[in-house]
Amino acid sequence: MARQDQVLLLEPQHELKFRGPFSDVVNTTLKLANPTDRNVCFKVKTTAPRRYCVRPNSGVIDAGTSINVSVMLQPFDYDPNEKSKHKFMVQSMLAPPEMTDMEGVWKEAKPEELMDSKLRCVFELPAENEKTHHDLDANKMMSSNLLKSESSTLSMRSMSSTLDDGEVKKIMEECKRLQMEAQRLREENKQIREDDGLRMRKSNVMSSQHSSHSMVKEEGLSLRTVALIVLFFVVGVIIGKLVL
């Protein structure tokens, strides 16, 4: 039994065009529309699966709706003398009611239930005049950058030429003097910090010594007072015995 005619409407119908250059990923879109009143299962296959990335490559299109399939051609070295033999096939079938396992439906489908459409791949390079225009724009940009670079170089040369050897020597001497002055200030600042640290250490030592001396002096006065009191007490006792 002959297969059914494709119920899906494809856009484009016969060719998938990829426009170069092909040094990067080139994307094209395949639109699949379902004009029927039933859901339709679909699959997108290619003869060169390693060269293309297809998203989505299968699924279900609801009745009266459409879906966009993105077909991405991977980078490759394009040879204009080599004719493309790559092809795509869109396979479809009417989805059974209450479908739960789409892979199982595909496996159990009868040949007469399947519908397919084939498309060939076409590679296009930019037109010669567009390429020439692009090259002219690139040349203009390059020339502009070169002119800017040369202008900057000439301005630097003219600036240096306005200074004679004597002025250059004066500028170099002034720079050297400023460097020496900065070094001297750094050394003075370092010496001041060292002197301040030394004075602080001396002050701390003297304060500690003065505190120790005061404590010893206070202890000495206390001992003398006790000794005098004891002496007066003994003298008083002796005098009292003599009087009695």
Coordinates of C-alpha atoms in Angstrom, one line a residue:
M1 CA 0.0 0.0 0.0
A2 CA 1.3 3.5 -0.9
R3 CA 2.2 5.9 1.8
Q4 CA 0.0 8.7 2.8
D5 CA 0.7 12.3 1.6
Q6 CA 2.5 14.5 4.1
V7 CA -0.1 16.2 6.3
L8 CA 2.4 18.7 7.8
L9 CA 3.1 21.9 5.9
L10 CA 6.9 22.6 5.7
E11 CA 8.5 26.0 5.3
P12 CA 10.7 25.9 3.3
Q13 CA 9.3 23.0 1.3
H14 CA 12.3 21.7 -0.6
E15 CA 15.6 23.3 0.4
L16 CA 17.4 24.2 3.6
K17 CA 19.7 27.1 2.8
F18 CA 22.8 27.8 4.9
R19 CA 24.6 31.1 4.2
G20 CA 28.3 31.3 4.9
P21 CA 31.0 32.0 5.8
F22 CA 31.1 28.6 7.5
S23 CA 33.9 29.3 10.0
D24 CA 31.2 29.5 12.7
V25 CA 27.8 27.8 13.4
V26 CA 25.2 28.7 10.8
N27 CA 21.6 28.4 11.8
T28 CA 18.4 28.0 9.7
T29 CA 14.8 27.5 10.7
L30 CA 12.4 24.8 9.5
K31 CA 8.8 25.5 10.3
L32 CA 6.4 22.6 10.7
A33 CA 2.6 23.4 10.7
N34 CA -0.2 21.0 11.5
P35 CA -3.4 22.1 9.7
T36 CA -5.4 18.9 10.8
D37 CA -7.7 18.4 13.7
R38 CA -5.5 15.7 15.2
N39 CA -2.1 15.7 16.9
V40 CA 0.8 14.7 14.7
C41 CA 4.1 13.0 15.8
F42 CA 7.2 14.1 13.9
K43 CA 10.9 13.3 13.5
V44 CA 13.6 15.2 11.7
K45 CA 16.4 13.0 10.3
T46 CA 19.6 13.8 8.3
T47 CA 22.1 11.9 6.2
A48 CA 24.9 13.7 8.1
P49 CA 24.0 13.7 11.8
R50 CA 27.5 14.7 12.9
R51 CA 27.4 17.9 10.9
Y52 CA 24.1 19.2 12.2
C53 CA 22.5 19.9 15.5
V54 CA 18.7 19.8 15.3
R55 CA 16.4 21.1 18.1
P56 CA 13.9 19.7 18.6
N57 CA 14.4 16.7 16.5
S58 CA 11.2 15.0 17.5
G59 CA 7.9 15.6 19.2
V60 CA 4.2 16.1 18.9
I61 CA 2.5 19.0 17.1
D62 CA -0.9 19.8 18.4
A63 CA -3.8 20.1 16.1
G64 CA -3.9 23.5 14.4
T65 CA -0.5 24.6 15.7
S66 CA 3.0 24.9 14.4
I67 CA 6.6 24.5 15.6
N68 CA 9.9 25.9 14.6
V69 CA 12.8 23.5 14.3
S70 CA 16.3 25.0 14.6
V71 CA 18.9 23.4 12.3
M72 CA 22.5 24.3 13.1
L73 CA 25.3 23.5 10.7
Q74 CA 28.6 23.0 12.5
P75 CA 31.7 24.9 11.3
F76 CA 33.7 23.2 8.5
D77 CA 36.1 24.0 5.6
Y78 CA 33.9 24.9 2.7
D79 CA 34.8 23.8 -0.8
P80 CA 32.7 25.5 -3.5
N81 CA 33.6 22.8 -6.0
E82 CA 32.1 20.1 -3.8
K83 CA 28.4 19.7 -4.3
S84 CA 26.4 19.1 -1.1
K85 CA 24.8 15.7 -0.8
H86 CA 23.3 16.3 2.6
K87 CA 19.6 15.8 2.9
F88 CA 16.9 16.1 5.6
M89 CA 13.8 14.1 6.0
V90 CA 10.7 15.0 8.0
Q91 CA 8.8 11.9 9.0
S92 CA 5.4 12.1 10.6
M93 CA 2.3 10.1 11.6
L94 CA -1.0 10.8 13.2
A95 CA -0.8 10.4 16.9
P96 CA -3.1 7.8 18.4
P97 CA -5.6 9.0 21.1
E98 CA -4.3 8.9 24.6
M99 CA -0.7 8.3 23.5
T100 CA 1.7 7.7 26.5
D101 CA 4.8 6.2 24.8
M102 CA 5.8 8.0 21.7
E103 CA 8.9 5.8 21.0
G104 CA 6.6 2.7 21.3
V105 CA 4.2 4.3 18.8
W106 CA 7.0 4.8 16.3
K107 CA 8.2 1.2 16.7
E108 CA 4.7 -0.2 16.3
A109 CA 3.7 2.1 13.3
K110 CA 2.9 0.4 10.0
P111 CA 4.7 1.6 6.9
E112 CA 1.4 2.9 5.4
E113 CA 0.9 5.1 8.4
L114 CA 4.2 7.0 8.0
M115 CA 4.5 10.2 6.0
D116 CA 7.7 11.8 5.0
S117 CA 9.1 14.9 3.1
K118 CA 12.7 15.3 1.9
L119 CA 14.7 18.5 1.7
R120 CA 18.2 19.0 0.3
C121 CA 20.8 21.3 1.8
V122 CA 22.1 24.3 -0.1
F123 CA 25.3 26.2 0.9
E124 CA 25.6 29.8 -0.1
L125 CA 28.5 32.2 0.2
P126 CA 28.0 36.0 0.3
A127 CA 27.6 37.6 -3.2
E128 CA 30.8 38.9 -4.8
N129 CA 29.7 42.5 -4.5
E130 CA 28.8 42.1 -0.9
K131 CA 32.2 40.5 -0.3
T132 CA 33.9 43.4 -2.1
H133 CA 31.9 45.9 0.0
H134 CA 32.9 44.1 3.1
D135 CA 36.5 44.1 2.1
L136 CA 36.3 47.9 1.3
D137 CA 34.9 48.6 4.7
A138 CA 37.6 46.5 6.3
N139 CA 40.3 48.4 4.3
K140 CA 38.8 51.7 5.2
M141 CA 38.9 50.8 8.9
M142 CA 42.4 49.6 8.6
S143 CA 43.5 52.7 6.8
S144 CA 41.8 54.9 9.4
N145 CA 43.6 53.0 12.2
L146 CA 47.0 53.4 10.4
L147 CA 46.4 57.1 9.9
K148 CA 45.6 57.5 13.6
S149 CA 48.7 55.6 14.5
E150 CA 50.9 57.6 12.2
S151 CA 49.4 60.9 13.4
S152 CA 50.1 59.9 17.0
T153 CA 53.7 58.9 16.1
L154 CA 54.3 62.2 14.2
S155 CA 52.9 64.3 17.1
M156 CA 55.3 62.5 19.5
R157 CA 58.2 63.1 17.2
S158 CA 57.3 66.8 16.7
M159 CA 57.0 67.2 20.5
S160 CA 60.4 65.7 21.0
S161 CA 62.0 67.7 18.2
T162 CA 60.9 71.0 19.8
L163 CA 63.1 70.3 22.8
D164 CA 66.8 70.8 22.3
D165 CA 69.5 68.8 24.1
G166 CA 70.0 71.5 26.8
E167 CA 66.3 71.4 27.8
V168 CA 66.2 67.7 27.9
K169 CA 69.3 67.7 30.1
K170 CA 67.7 70.2 32.5
I171 CA 64.6 68.1 32.7
M172 CA 66.6 65.0 33.5
E173 CA 68.6 66.8 36.2
E174 CA 65.4 68.1 37.7
C175 CA 63.9 64.6 37.8
K176 CA 67.1 63.3 39.5
R177 CA 67.1 66.2 42.0
L178 CA 63.4 65.5 42.9
Q179 CA 64.3 61.8 43.4
M180 CA 67.1 62.6 45.7
E181 CA 65.0 65.0 47.7
A182 CA 62.3 62.4 48.1
Q183 CA 64.9 59.9 49.3
R184 CA 66.3 62.4 51.8
L185 CA 62.8 63.0 53.2
R186 CA 62.2 59.3 53.5
E187 CA 65.4 58.9 55.5
E188 CA 64.6 61.9 57.8
N189 CA 61.2 60.5 58.4
K190 CA 62.7 57.1 59.3
Q191 CA 65.2 58.8 61.7
I192 CA 62.5 60.8 63.4
R193 CA 60.5 57.6 64.0
E194 CA 63.5 55.9 65.5
D195 CA 64.3 58.9 67.8
D196 CA 60.7 59.0 69.0
G197 CA 60.9 55.3 69.8
L198 CA 64.1 55.7 71.8
R199 CA 62.8 58.6 73.8
M200 CA 59.6 56.7 74.6
R201 CA 61.8 53.7 75.8
K202 CA 64.0 56.0 78.0
S203 CA 60.9 57.7 79.5
N204 CA 59.4 54.3 80.4
V205 CA 62.7 53.2 82.1
M206 CA 63.0 56.4 84.1
S207 CA 59.4 56.2 85.2
S208 CA 59.9 52.7 86.4
Q209 CA 63.1 53.6 88.3
H210 CA 61.5 56.6 90.0
S211 CA 58.6 54.4 91.1
S212 CA 60.9 51.8 92.6
H213 CA 62.9 54.4 94.4
S214 CA 59.8 55.9 95.9
M215 CA 58.6 52.5 97.1
V216 CA 62.0 51.8 98.8
K217 CA 62.0 55.3 100.4
E218 CA 58.5 54.8 101.8
E219 CA 59.5 51.4 103.2
G220 CA 62.6 52.9 104.9
L221 CA 60.5 55.6 106.6
S222 CA 58.1 53.0 108.0
L223 CA 60.9 50.9 109.5
R224 CA 62.4 54.0 111.2
T225 CA 59.1 55.0 112.7
V226 CA 58.6 51.5 114.2
A227 CA 62.2 51.5 115.6
L228 CA 61.7 54.9 117.3
I229 CA 58.4 53.8 118.9
V230 CA 60.0 50.6 120.3
L231 CA 63.0 52.7 121.6
F232 CA 60.7 55.2 123.3
F233 CA 58.8 52.3 124.8
V234 CA 61.9 50.6 126.2
V235 CA 63.2 53.9 127.6
G236 CA 59.8 54.6 129.2
V237 CA 59.9 51.2 130.9
I238 CA 63.4 51.7 132.2
I239 CA 62.6 55.2 133.6
G240 CA 59.5 53.8 135.2
K241 CA 61.4 51.1 137.1
L242 CA 64.0 53.6 138.3
V243 CA 61.4 56.0 139.7
L244 CA 59.7 53.2 141.6

